[in-house]
PDB file of C-alpha atoms (C1' of nucleotides) in Angstrom:
ATOM      1  CA  UNK A   1     172.985  33.729 -41.750  1.00 97.00           C
ATOM      2  CA  UNK A   2     173.296  36.507 -44.349  1.00 98.00           C
ATOM      3  CA  UNK A   3     170.146  37.442 -46.283  1.00 98.00           C
ATOM      4  CA  UNK A   4     170.147  40.013 -49.083  1.00 99.00           C
ATOM      5  CA  UNK A   5     167.584  41.603 -51.391  1.00 99.00           C
ATOM      6  CA  UNK A   6     168.374  43.251 -54.717  1.00 99.00           C
ATOM      7  CA  UNK A   7     166.256  44.703 -57.504  1.00 99.00           C
ATOM      8  CA  UNK A   8     168.582  43.966 -60.429  1.00 98.00           C
ATOM      9  CA  UNK A   9     166.524  45.563 -63.257  1.00 98.00           C
ATOM     10  CA  UNK A  10     166.924  42.608 -65.666  1.00 98.00           C
ATOM     11  CA  UNK A  11     168.807  39.483 -64.568  1.00 98.00           C
ATOM     12  CA  UNK A  12     170.133  39.063 -68.098  1.00 98.00           C
ATOM     13  CA  UNK A  13     171.617  42.564 -68.239  1.00 98.00           C
ATOM     14  CA  UNK A  14     173.060  42.183 -64.720  1.00 98.00           C
ATOM     15  CA  UNK A  15     174.201  38.559 -64.942  1.00 98.00           C
ATOM     16  CA  UNK A  16     177.930  39.156 -64.491  1.00 98.00           C
ATOM     17  CA  UNK A  17     177.407  41.722 -61.732  1.00 98.00           C
ATOM     18  CA  UNK A  18     175.089  39.463 -59.751  1.00 98.00           C
ATOM     19  CA  UNK A  19     177.453  36.514 -60.130  1.00 98.00           C
ATOM     20  CA  UNK A  20     180.452  38.593 -59.021  1.00 98.00           C
ATOM     21  CA  UNK A  21     178.545  39.999 -56.060  1.00 98.00           C
ATOM     22  CA  UNK A  22     177.379  36.554 -54.901  1.00 98.00           C
ATOM     23  CA  UNK A  23     180.895  35.210 -55.192  1.00 98.00           C
ATOM     24  CA  UNK A  24     182.318  38.080 -53.157  1.00 98.00           C
ATOM     25  CA  UNK A  25     179.654  38.510 -50.473  1.00 98.00           C
ATOM     26  CA  UNK A  26     178.551  34.854 -50.225  1.00 98.00           C
ATOM     27  CA  UNK A  27     175.064  35.488 -48.827  1.00 98.00           C
ATOM     28  CA  UNK A  28     173.084  32.441 -47.702  1.00 98.00           C
ATOM     29  CA  UNK A  29     170.029  33.891 -49.430  1.00 98.00           C
ATOM     30  CA  UNK A  30     169.533  36.428 -52.213  1.00 98.00           C
ATOM     31  CA  UNK A  31     166.032  37.735 -52.948  1.00 99.00           C
ATOM     32  CA  UNK A  32     165.786  39.129 -56.474  1.00 99.00           C
ATOM     33  CA  UNK A  33     163.318  41.490 -58.149  1.00 98.00           C
ATOM     34  CA  UNK A  34     162.748  42.784 -61.671  1.00 98.00           C
ATOM     35  CA  UNK A  35     164.123  39.756 -63.468  1.00 98.00           C
ATOM     36  CA  UNK A  36     162.431  40.888 -66.695  1.00 98.00           C
ATOM     37  CA  UNK A  37     162.454  37.360 -68.077  1.00 98.00           C
ATOM     38  CA  UNK A  38     160.203  34.334 -68.294  1.00 98.00           C
ATOM     39  CA  UNK A  39     160.575  31.684 -65.593  1.00 98.00           C
ATOM     40  CA  UNK A  40     162.084  29.235 -68.118  1.00 98.00           C
ATOM     41  CA  UNK A  41     164.542  31.862 -69.355  1.00 98.00           C
ATOM     42  CA  UNK A  42     166.139  32.484 -65.951  1.00 98.00           C
ATOM     43  CA  UNK A  43     169.868  31.804 -66.475  1.00 98.00           C
ATOM     44  CA  UNK A  44     170.213  29.201 -63.697  1.00 97.00           C
ATOM     45  CA  UNK A  45     173.314  27.619 -65.264  1.00 97.00           C
ATOM     46  CA  UNK A  46     175.240  30.888 -64.900  1.00 98.00           C
ATOM     47  CA  UNK A  47     175.229  30.315 -61.118  1.00 98.00           C
ATOM     48  CA  UNK A  48     176.058  26.600 -61.201  1.00 95.00           C
ATOM     49  CA  UNK A  49     179.506  27.088 -59.682  1.00 98.00           C
ATOM     50  CA  UNK A  50     178.078  28.922 -56.643  1.00 98.00           C
ATOM     51  CA  UNK A  51     175.732  26.144 -55.470  1.00 97.00           C
ATOM     52  CA  UNK A  52     172.488  28.021 -54.948  1.00 98.00           C
ATOM     53  CA  UNK A  53     169.057  26.459 -54.993  1.00 98.00           C
ATOM     54  CA  UNK A  54     166.578  28.591 -56.910  1.00 98.00           C
ATOM     55  CA  UNK A  55     162.881  29.334 -56.963  1.00 98.00           C
ATOM     56  CA  UNK A  56     161.854  31.594 -59.844  1.00 98.00           C
ATOM     57  CA  UNK A  57     158.617  33.339 -60.768  1.00 98.00           C
ATOM     58  CA  UNK A  58     159.042  35.300 -63.969  1.00 98.00           C
ATOM     59  CA  UNK A  59     157.129  36.675 -66.930  1.00 98.00           C
ATOM     60  CA  UNK A  60     157.861  38.265 -70.278  1.00 98.00           C
ATOM     61  CA  UNK A  61     159.432  41.771 -70.301  1.00 98.00           C
ATOM     62  CA  UNK A  62     158.398  43.041 -66.860  1.00 98.00           C
ATOM     63  CA  UNK A  63     158.532  42.200 -63.154  1.00 98.00           C
ATOM     64  CA  UNK A  64     159.755  38.767 -62.042  1.00 98.00           C
ATOM     65  CA  UNK A  65     161.036  37.640 -58.623  1.00 98.00           C
ATOM     66  CA  UNK A  66     163.270  34.850 -57.338  1.00 98.00           C
ATOM     67  CA  UNK A  67     164.842  33.289 -54.263  1.00 98.00           C
ATOM     68  CA  UNK A  68     168.417  31.967 -54.355  1.00 98.00           C
ATOM     69  CA  UNK A  69     169.412  29.964 -51.290  1.00 98.00           C
ATOM     70  CA  UNK A  70     172.311  27.798 -50.187  1.00 98.00           C
ATOM     71  CA  UNK A  71     169.790  25.419 -48.616  1.00 98.00           C
ATOM     72  CA  UNK A  72     166.895  23.717 -50.467  1.00 98.00           C
ATOM     73  CA  UNK A  73     163.744  25.788 -50.922  1.00 98.00           C
ATOM     74  CA  UNK A  74     160.510  24.027 -50.049  1.00 98.00           C
ATOM     75  CA  UNK A  75     156.806  24.760 -50.186  1.00 98.00           C
ATOM     76  CA  UNK A  76     157.120  27.528 -52.797  1.00 98.00           C
ATOM     77  CA  UNK A  77     154.068  29.733 -53.397  1.00 98.00           C
ATOM     78  CA  UNK A  78     153.568  32.699 -55.720  1.00 98.00           C
ATOM     79  CA  UNK A  79     150.094  33.767 -54.620  1.00 98.00           C
ATOM     80  CA  UNK A  80     148.685  35.414 -51.518  1.00 98.00           C
ATOM     81  CA  UNK A  81     146.610  33.141 -49.247  1.00 95.00           C
ATOM     82  CA  UNK A  82     143.036  32.887 -50.455  1.00 94.00           C
ATOM     83  CA  UNK A  83     143.612  35.145 -53.452  1.00 95.00           C
ATOM     84  CA  UNK A  84     143.730  34.734 -57.224  1.00 94.00           C
ATOM     85  CA  UNK A  85     147.102  34.570 -58.949  1.00 94.00           C
ATOM     86  CA  UNK A  86     148.175  38.075 -60.031  1.00 97.00           C
ATOM     87  CA  UNK A  87     149.060  38.043 -63.752  1.00 97.00           C
ATOM     88  CA  UNK A  88     152.049  40.212 -62.825  1.00 98.00           C
ATOM     89  CA  UNK A  89     154.882  38.116 -61.329  1.00 98.00           C
ATOM     90  CA  UNK A  90     155.610  40.084 -58.159  1.00 98.00           C
ATOM     91  CA  UNK A  91     155.725  37.611 -55.279  1.00 98.00           C
ATOM     92  CA  UNK A  92     157.458  34.378 -54.351  1.00 98.00           C
ATOM     93  CA  UNK A  93     157.762  32.689 -50.975  1.00 98.00           C
ATOM     94  CA  UNK A  94     159.210  29.470 -49.597  1.00 98.00           C
ATOM     95  CA  UNK A  95     160.822  27.663 -46.655  1.00 98.00           C
ATOM     96  CA  UNK A  96     164.597  27.532 -46.601  1.00 97.00           C
ATOM     97  CA  UNK A  97     167.143  27.140 -43.853  1.00 91.00           C
ATOM     98  CA  UNK A  98     165.045  27.440 -40.736  1.00 92.00           C
ATOM     99  CA  UNK A  99     162.717  30.229 -41.722  1.00 96.00           C
ATOM    100  CA  UNK A 100     160.068  31.285 -44.199  1.00 98.00           C
ATOM    101  CA  UNK A 101     161.217  33.842 -46.775  1.00 98.00           C
ATOM    102  CA  UNK A 102     159.589  35.982 -49.441  1.00 98.00           C
ATOM    103  CA  UNK A 103     160.742  38.198 -52.310  1.00 99.00           C
ATOM    104  CA  UNK A 104     158.339  40.956 -53.341  1.00 99.00           C
ATOM    105  CA  UNK A 105     158.215  43.589 -56.059  1.00 98.00           C
ATOM    106  CA  UNK A 106     155.531  46.117 -55.141  1.00 98.00           C
ATOM    107  CA  UNK A 107     154.135  48.090 -58.118  1.00 98.00           C
ATOM    108  CA  UNK A 108     155.721  51.497 -58.643  1.00 98.00           C
ATOM    109  CA  UNK A 109     152.401  53.271 -59.067  1.00 98.00           C
ATOM    110  CA  UNK A 110     153.731  55.792 -61.584  1.00 97.00           C
ATOM    111  CA  UNK A 111     151.692  58.791 -60.429  1.00 97.00           C
ATOM    112  CA  UNK A 112     149.464  59.422 -57.407  1.00 97.00           C
ATOM    113  CA  UNK A 113     145.831  59.106 -58.448  1.00 96.00           C
ATOM    114  CA  UNK A 114     146.523  57.038 -61.567  1.00 97.00           C
ATOM    115  CA  UNK A 115     145.134  53.551 -62.256  1.00 97.00           C
ATOM    116  CA  UNK A 116     148.582  52.143 -61.543  1.00 97.00           C
ATOM    117  CA  UNK A 117     148.571  53.916 -58.180  1.00 98.00           C
ATOM    118  CA  UNK A 118     145.267  52.255 -57.287  1.00 98.00           C
ATOM    119  CA  UNK A 119     146.773  48.914 -58.305  1.00 98.00           C
ATOM    120  CA  UNK A 120     149.728  49.650 -56.013  1.00 98.00           C
ATOM    121  CA  UNK A 121     147.461  50.396 -53.039  1.00 98.00           C
ATOM    122  CA  UNK A 122     145.417  47.260 -53.782  1.00 98.00           C
ATOM    123  CA  UNK A 123     148.576  45.168 -53.981  1.00 98.00           C
ATOM    124  CA  UNK A 124     149.786  46.492 -50.620  1.00 98.00           C
ATOM    125  CA  UNK A 125     146.401  45.723 -49.081  1.00 98.00           C
ATOM    126  CA  UNK A 126     146.466  42.157 -50.440  1.00 98.00           C
ATOM    127  CA  UNK A 127     150.041  41.787 -49.204  1.00 98.00           C
ATOM    128  CA  UNK A 128     148.962  43.011 -45.770  1.00 98.00           C
ATOM    129  CA  UNK A 129     146.199  40.411 -45.596  1.00 98.00           C
ATOM    130  CA  UNK A 130     148.646  37.707 -46.593  1.00 98.00           C
ATOM    131  CA  UNK A 131     151.253  38.824 -44.060  1.00 98.00           C
ATOM    132  CA  UNK A 132     148.588  38.880 -41.372  1.00 96.00           C
ATOM    133  CA  UNK A 133     147.807  35.288 -42.268  1.00 95.00           C
ATOM    134  CA  UNK A 134     151.489  34.367 -41.929  1.00 95.00           C
ATOM    135  CA  UNK A 135     151.846  36.287 -38.674  1.00 89.00           C
ATOM    136  CA  UNK A 136     149.223  34.124 -36.978  1.00 87.00           C
ATOM    137  CA  UNK A 137     151.389  31.074 -37.657  1.00 89.00           C
ATOM    138  CA  UNK A 138     154.174  32.477 -35.463  1.00 88.00           C
ATOM    139  CA  UNK A 139     156.939  31.112 -37.670  1.00 92.00           C
ATOM    140  CA  UNK A 140     160.117  33.128 -38.149  1.00 97.00           C
ATOM    141  CA  UNK A 141     159.510  35.042 -41.380  1.00 98.00           C
ATOM    142  CA  UNK A 142     161.422  37.553 -43.467  1.00 98.00           C
ATOM    143  CA  UNK A 143     160.191  39.413 -46.540  1.00 98.00           C
ATOM    144  CA  UNK A 144     162.604  41.429 -48.636  1.00 98.00           C
ATOM    145  CA  UNK A 145     162.145  43.385 -51.794  1.00 98.00           C
ATOM    146  CA  UNK A 146     161.427  46.565 -53.633  1.00 98.00           C
ATOM    147  CA  UNK A 147     158.435  48.045 -51.788  1.00 98.00           C
ATOM    148  CA  UNK A 148     158.514  51.265 -53.822  1.00 98.00           C
ATOM    149  CA  UNK A 149     157.641  53.211 -50.664  1.00 98.00           C
ATOM    150  CA  UNK A 150     159.857  55.488 -48.567  1.00 98.00           C
ATOM    151  CA  UNK A 151     158.228  54.804 -45.185  1.00 97.00           C
ATOM    152  CA  UNK A 152     159.831  57.303 -42.817  1.00 95.00           C
ATOM    153  CA  UNK A 153     160.997  60.890 -42.816  1.00 91.00           C
ATOM    154  CA  UNK A 154     164.603  60.713 -43.893  1.00 95.00           C
ATOM    155  CA  UNK A 155     163.974  58.016 -46.486  1.00 98.00           C
ATOM    156  CA  UNK A 156     164.169  60.514 -49.345  1.00 97.00           C
ATOM    157  CA  UNK A 157     166.944  62.982 -50.172  1.00 97.00           C
ATOM    158  CA  UNK A 158     164.528  65.900 -50.148  1.00 96.00           C
ATOM    159  CA  UNK A 159     162.011  65.988 -47.254  1.00 95.00           C
ATOM    160  CA  UNK A 160     159.731  68.189 -49.350  1.00 95.00           C
ATOM    161  CA  UNK A 161     158.650  65.059 -51.226  1.00 96.00           C
ATOM    162  CA  UNK A 162     156.736  63.993 -48.121  1.00 95.00           C
ATOM    163  CA  UNK A 163     154.651  67.145 -48.229  1.00 94.00           C
ATOM    164  CA  UNK A 164     153.777  66.554 -51.873  1.00 92.00           C
ATOM    165  CA  UNK A 165     152.131  63.801 -53.828  1.00 95.00           C
ATOM    166  CA  UNK A 166     155.463  62.541 -55.083  1.00 97.00           C
ATOM    167  CA  UNK A 167     155.276  58.842 -55.923  1.00 98.00           C
ATOM    168  CA  UNK A 168     157.106  56.670 -53.329  1.00 98.00           C
ATOM    169  CA  UNK A 169     156.458  59.345 -50.663  1.00 98.00           C
ATOM    170  CA  UNK A 170     152.727  60.123 -50.708  1.00 97.00           C
ATOM    171  CA  UNK A 171     150.651  59.616 -47.586  1.00 97.00           C
ATOM    172  CA  UNK A 172     148.349  56.847 -48.914  1.00 97.00           C
ATOM    173  CA  UNK A 173     151.210  54.557 -49.885  1.00 98.00           C
ATOM    174  CA  UNK A 174     153.192  55.261 -46.720  1.00 98.00           C
ATOM    175  CA  UNK A 175     150.107  54.454 -44.674  1.00 98.00           C
ATOM    176  CA  UNK A 176     149.613  51.235 -46.638  1.00 98.00           C
ATOM    177  CA  UNK A 177     153.143  50.118 -45.757  1.00 98.00           C
ATOM    178  CA  UNK A 178     152.746  51.279 -42.145  1.00 97.00           C
ATOM    179  CA  UNK A 179     149.670  49.060 -41.855  1.00 98.00           C
ATOM    180  CA  UNK A 180     151.938  46.112 -42.597  1.00 98.00           C
ATOM    181  CA  UNK A 181     154.519  47.279 -40.049  1.00 98.00           C
ATOM    182  CA  UNK A 182     151.755  47.813 -37.521  1.00 97.00           C
ATOM    183  CA  UNK A 183     150.787  44.142 -37.781  1.00 97.00           C
ATOM    184  CA  UNK A 184     154.003  43.497 -35.889  1.00 96.00           C
ATOM    185  CA  UNK A 185     156.631  43.324 -38.621  1.00 97.00           C
ATOM    186  CA  UNK A 186     159.850  45.229 -38.073  1.00 98.00           C
ATOM    187  CA  UNK A 187     161.937  47.207 -40.552  1.00 98.00           C
ATOM    188  CA  UNK A 188     165.325  45.499 -40.077  1.00 98.00           C
ATOM    189  CA  UNK A 189     167.473  48.349 -41.375  1.00 98.00           C
ATOM    190  CA  UNK A 190     165.702  50.885 -39.177  1.00 98.00           C
ATOM    191  CA  UNK A 191     166.088  48.621 -36.154  1.00 98.00           C
ATOM    192  CA  UNK A 192     169.882  48.675 -36.526  1.00 98.00           C
ATOM    193  CA  UNK A 193     170.120  52.278 -37.805  1.00 98.00           C
ATOM    194  CA  UNK A 194     167.359  54.248 -36.015  1.00 97.00           C
ATOM    195  CA  UNK A 195     168.457  57.568 -37.518  1.00 96.00           C
ATOM    196  CA  UNK A 196     168.181  56.197 -41.056  1.00 96.00           C
ATOM    197  CA  UNK A 197     171.294  58.051 -42.141  1.00 95.00           C
ATOM    198  CA  UNK A 198     172.918  57.244 -45.462  1.00 95.00           C
ATOM    199  CA  UNK A 199     170.680  54.269 -46.181  1.00 98.00           C
ATOM    200  CA  UNK A 200     169.301  55.022 -49.631  1.00 98.00           C
ATOM    201  CA  UNK A 201     168.761  51.943 -51.810  1.00 98.00           C
ATOM    202  CA  UNK A 202     167.635  53.469 -55.112  1.00 98.00           C
ATOM    203  CA  UNK A 203     168.880  56.323 -57.270  1.00 98.00           C
ATOM    204  CA  UNK A 204     167.137  57.244 -60.520  1.00 98.00           C
ATOM    205  CA  UNK A 205     169.233  56.724 -63.642  1.00 98.00           C
ATOM    206  CA  UNK A 206     168.317  60.250 -64.704  1.00 96.00           C
ATOM    207  CA  UNK A 207     169.749  63.630 -63.743  1.00 95.00           C
ATOM    208  CA  UNK A 208     172.970  62.199 -62.260  1.00 96.00           C
ATOM    209  CA  UNK A 209     171.029  61.159 -59.155  1.00 97.00           C
ATOM    210  CA  UNK A 210     173.683  58.805 -57.812  1.00 98.00           C
ATOM    211  CA  UNK A 211     176.487  61.340 -58.193  1.00 97.00           C
ATOM    212  CA  UNK A 212     174.351  63.858 -56.298  1.00 97.00           C
ATOM    213  CA  UNK A 213     173.168  61.218 -53.800  1.00 98.00           C
ATOM    214  CA  UNK A 214     169.580  62.015 -54.725  1.00 98.00           C
ATOM    215  CA  UNK A 215     168.351  58.668 -53.409  1.00 98.00           C
ATOM    216  CA  UNK A 216     165.418  57.026 -51.689  1.00 98.00           C
ATOM    217  CA  UNK A 217     165.147  54.104 -49.277  1.00 98.00           C
ATOM    218  CA  UNK A 218     162.482  51.965 -50.938  1.00 98.00           C
ATOM    219  CA  UNK A 219     163.999  48.456 -50.656  1.00 98.00           C
ATOM    220  CA  UNK A 220     163.298  46.831 -47.316  1.00 98.00           C
ATOM    221  CA  UNK A 221     163.580  43.647 -45.315  1.00 98.00           C
ATOM    222  CA  UNK A 222     160.699  43.209 -42.880  1.00 98.00           C
ATOM    223  CA  UNK A 223     160.939  40.664 -40.070  1.00 98.00           C
ATOM    224  CA  UNK A 224     158.359  38.897 -37.953  1.00 97.00           C
ATOM    225  CA  UNK A 225     158.929  39.119 -34.204  1.00 95.00           C
ATOM    226  CA  UNK A 226     160.575  35.719 -34.056  1.00 95.00           C
ATOM    227  CA  UNK A 227     162.979  36.623 -36.859  1.00 97.00           C
ATOM    228  CA  UNK A 228     163.646  40.047 -35.321  1.00 97.00           C
ATOM    229  CA  UNK A 229     164.813  38.291 -32.143  1.00 97.00           C
ATOM    230  CA  UNK A 230     167.661  36.900 -34.235  1.00 97.00           C
ATOM    231  CA  UNK A 231     168.668  40.157 -35.952  1.00 98.00           C
ATOM    232  CA  UNK A 232     172.367  40.859 -35.557  1.00 98.00           C
ATOM    233  CA  UNK A 233     173.116  43.422 -38.266  1.00 98.00           C
ATOM    234  CA  UNK A 234     171.614  45.223 -41.245  1.00 98.00           C
ATOM    235  CA  UNK A 235     173.290  47.329 -43.917  1.00 98.00           C
ATOM    236  CA  UNK A 236     173.098  48.699 -47.452  1.00 98.00           C
ATOM    237  CA  UNK A 237     175.870  47.634 -49.821  1.00 98.00           C
ATOM    238  CA  UNK A 238     176.259  50.717 -51.983  1.00 98.00           C
ATOM    239  CA  UNK A 239     179.111  49.315 -54.083  1.00 98.00           C
ATOM    240  CA  UNK A 240     177.108  47.685 -56.902  1.00 98.00           C
ATOM    241  CA  UNK A 241     175.423  51.021 -57.672  1.00 98.00           C
ATOM    242  CA  UNK A 242     178.800  52.438 -58.766  1.00 98.00           C
ATOM    243  CA  UNK A 243     179.438  49.601 -61.251  1.00 98.00           C
ATOM    244  CA  UNK A 244     179.484  50.197 -64.988  1.00 97.00           C
ATOM    245  CA  UNK A 245     175.933  49.705 -66.288  1.00 98.00           C
ATOM    246  CA  UNK A 246     174.509  49.245 -62.784  1.00 98.00           C
ATOM    247  CA  UNK A 247     171.033  48.429 -61.632  1.00 98.00           C
ATOM    248  CA  UNK A 248     169.325  51.565 -60.314  1.00 98.00           C
ATOM    249  CA  UNK A 249     168.929  49.705 -56.975  1.00 98.00           C
ATOM    250  CA  UNK A 250     171.613  48.392 -54.626  1.00 98.00           C
ATOM    251  CA  UNK A 251     171.452  45.406 -52.218  1.00 98.00           C
ATOM    252  CA  UNK A 252     170.090  45.519 -48.663  1.00 98.00           C
ATOM    253  CA  UNK A 253     171.510  42.863 -46.318  1.00 98.00           C
ATOM    254  CA  UNK A 254     170.760  41.484 -42.861  1.00 98.00           C
ATOM    255  CA  UNK A 255     172.541  39.076 -40.571  1.00 98.00           C
ATOM    256  CA  UNK A 256     170.429  36.716 -38.488  1.00 98.00           C
ATOM    257  CA  UNK A 257     171.705  34.515 -35.688  1.00 95.00           C
TER     258      UNK A 257
ATOM    259  C1'  DA B   1     155.224  71.213 -67.154  1.00 75.58           C
ATOM    260  C1'  DT B   2     158.892  68.748 -69.234  1.00 75.58           C
ATOM    261  C1'  DG B   3     162.763  65.860 -69.586  1.00 75.58           C
ATOM    262  C1'  DG B   4     166.471  63.864 -67.884  1.00 75.58           C
ATOM    263  C1'  DT B   5     168.259  57.368 -68.437  1.00 75.58           C
ATOM    264  C1'  DA B   6     167.748  52.354 -68.811  1.00 75.58           C
ATOM    265  C1'  DG B   7     165.717  47.704 -70.372  1.00 75.58           C
ATOM    266  C1'  DC B   8     162.902  45.182 -73.349  1.00 75.58           C
ATOM    267  C1'  DA B   9     162.031  44.660 -77.880  1.00 75.58           C
ATOM    268  C1'  DA B  10     161.289  46.598 -81.808  1.00 75.58           C
ATOM    269  C1'  DA B  11     157.361  51.552 -80.898  1.00 75.58           C
ATOM    270  C1'  DG B  12     156.060  52.487 -76.704  1.00 75.58           C
ATOM    271  C1'  DC B  13     155.685  51.064 -71.955  1.00 75.58           C
ATOM    272  C1'  DT B  14     157.431  50.863 -67.378  1.00 75.58           C
ATOM    273  C1'  DA B  15     160.213  52.553 -64.042  1.00 75.58           C
TER     274       DA B  15
END
DNA sequence: ATGGTAGCAAAGCTA
């Protein structure tokens, strides 16, 4: 079973690229982030020929997440257990195949210390509480998405970022993500590639970042223990980042038995 | 410290 996650930075702008990638790679599941469209405006019909079931949670202009799966998606939720619906569409979860899956778009946070940064930390805390709730159920579970956090040394092109308050790399946000990992979730890519070499998933559009490989690893797939037992492979598909008019992110993929 | 680019949507916000 092949599961992928991809922040596409507008599904409308990336429609042909996403279709071509699905056709070529044929993942069983694709978790999408940054749709930048309303739920009703998601171009489902563009994928008709590929036979994916879809669960979409969108909004106007910003954010938006979705699950595409070869098997039907059941019991879809877009809120964290026991919490109010976030007006920003950043989370969707459902049962498909034989496991529970989620697509998440963690707030960027803009600048350490800003209001948006506080919102980011709050979101990660709420996500942690929700994932703790799921963990107790002992069902195989995978959550993929843009976490907007580089969790380990080596997850940014310049290690000096970790000594600074650079967004994506600051201590408070790394600790917030580590609290989730410490619940018992595993970082699938790191499990397969312990040295974290050449695994960046995002390159800024600016300053020729991709050409200079000035990247960060901020897109992740986290697995519950039961799902981790089935992990066979994990990799970053760098190809879509070299497309014409690419997303600034590239897909992360895992293979589960 | 600033600006470098991209998408949405129609000027500025978010990333």
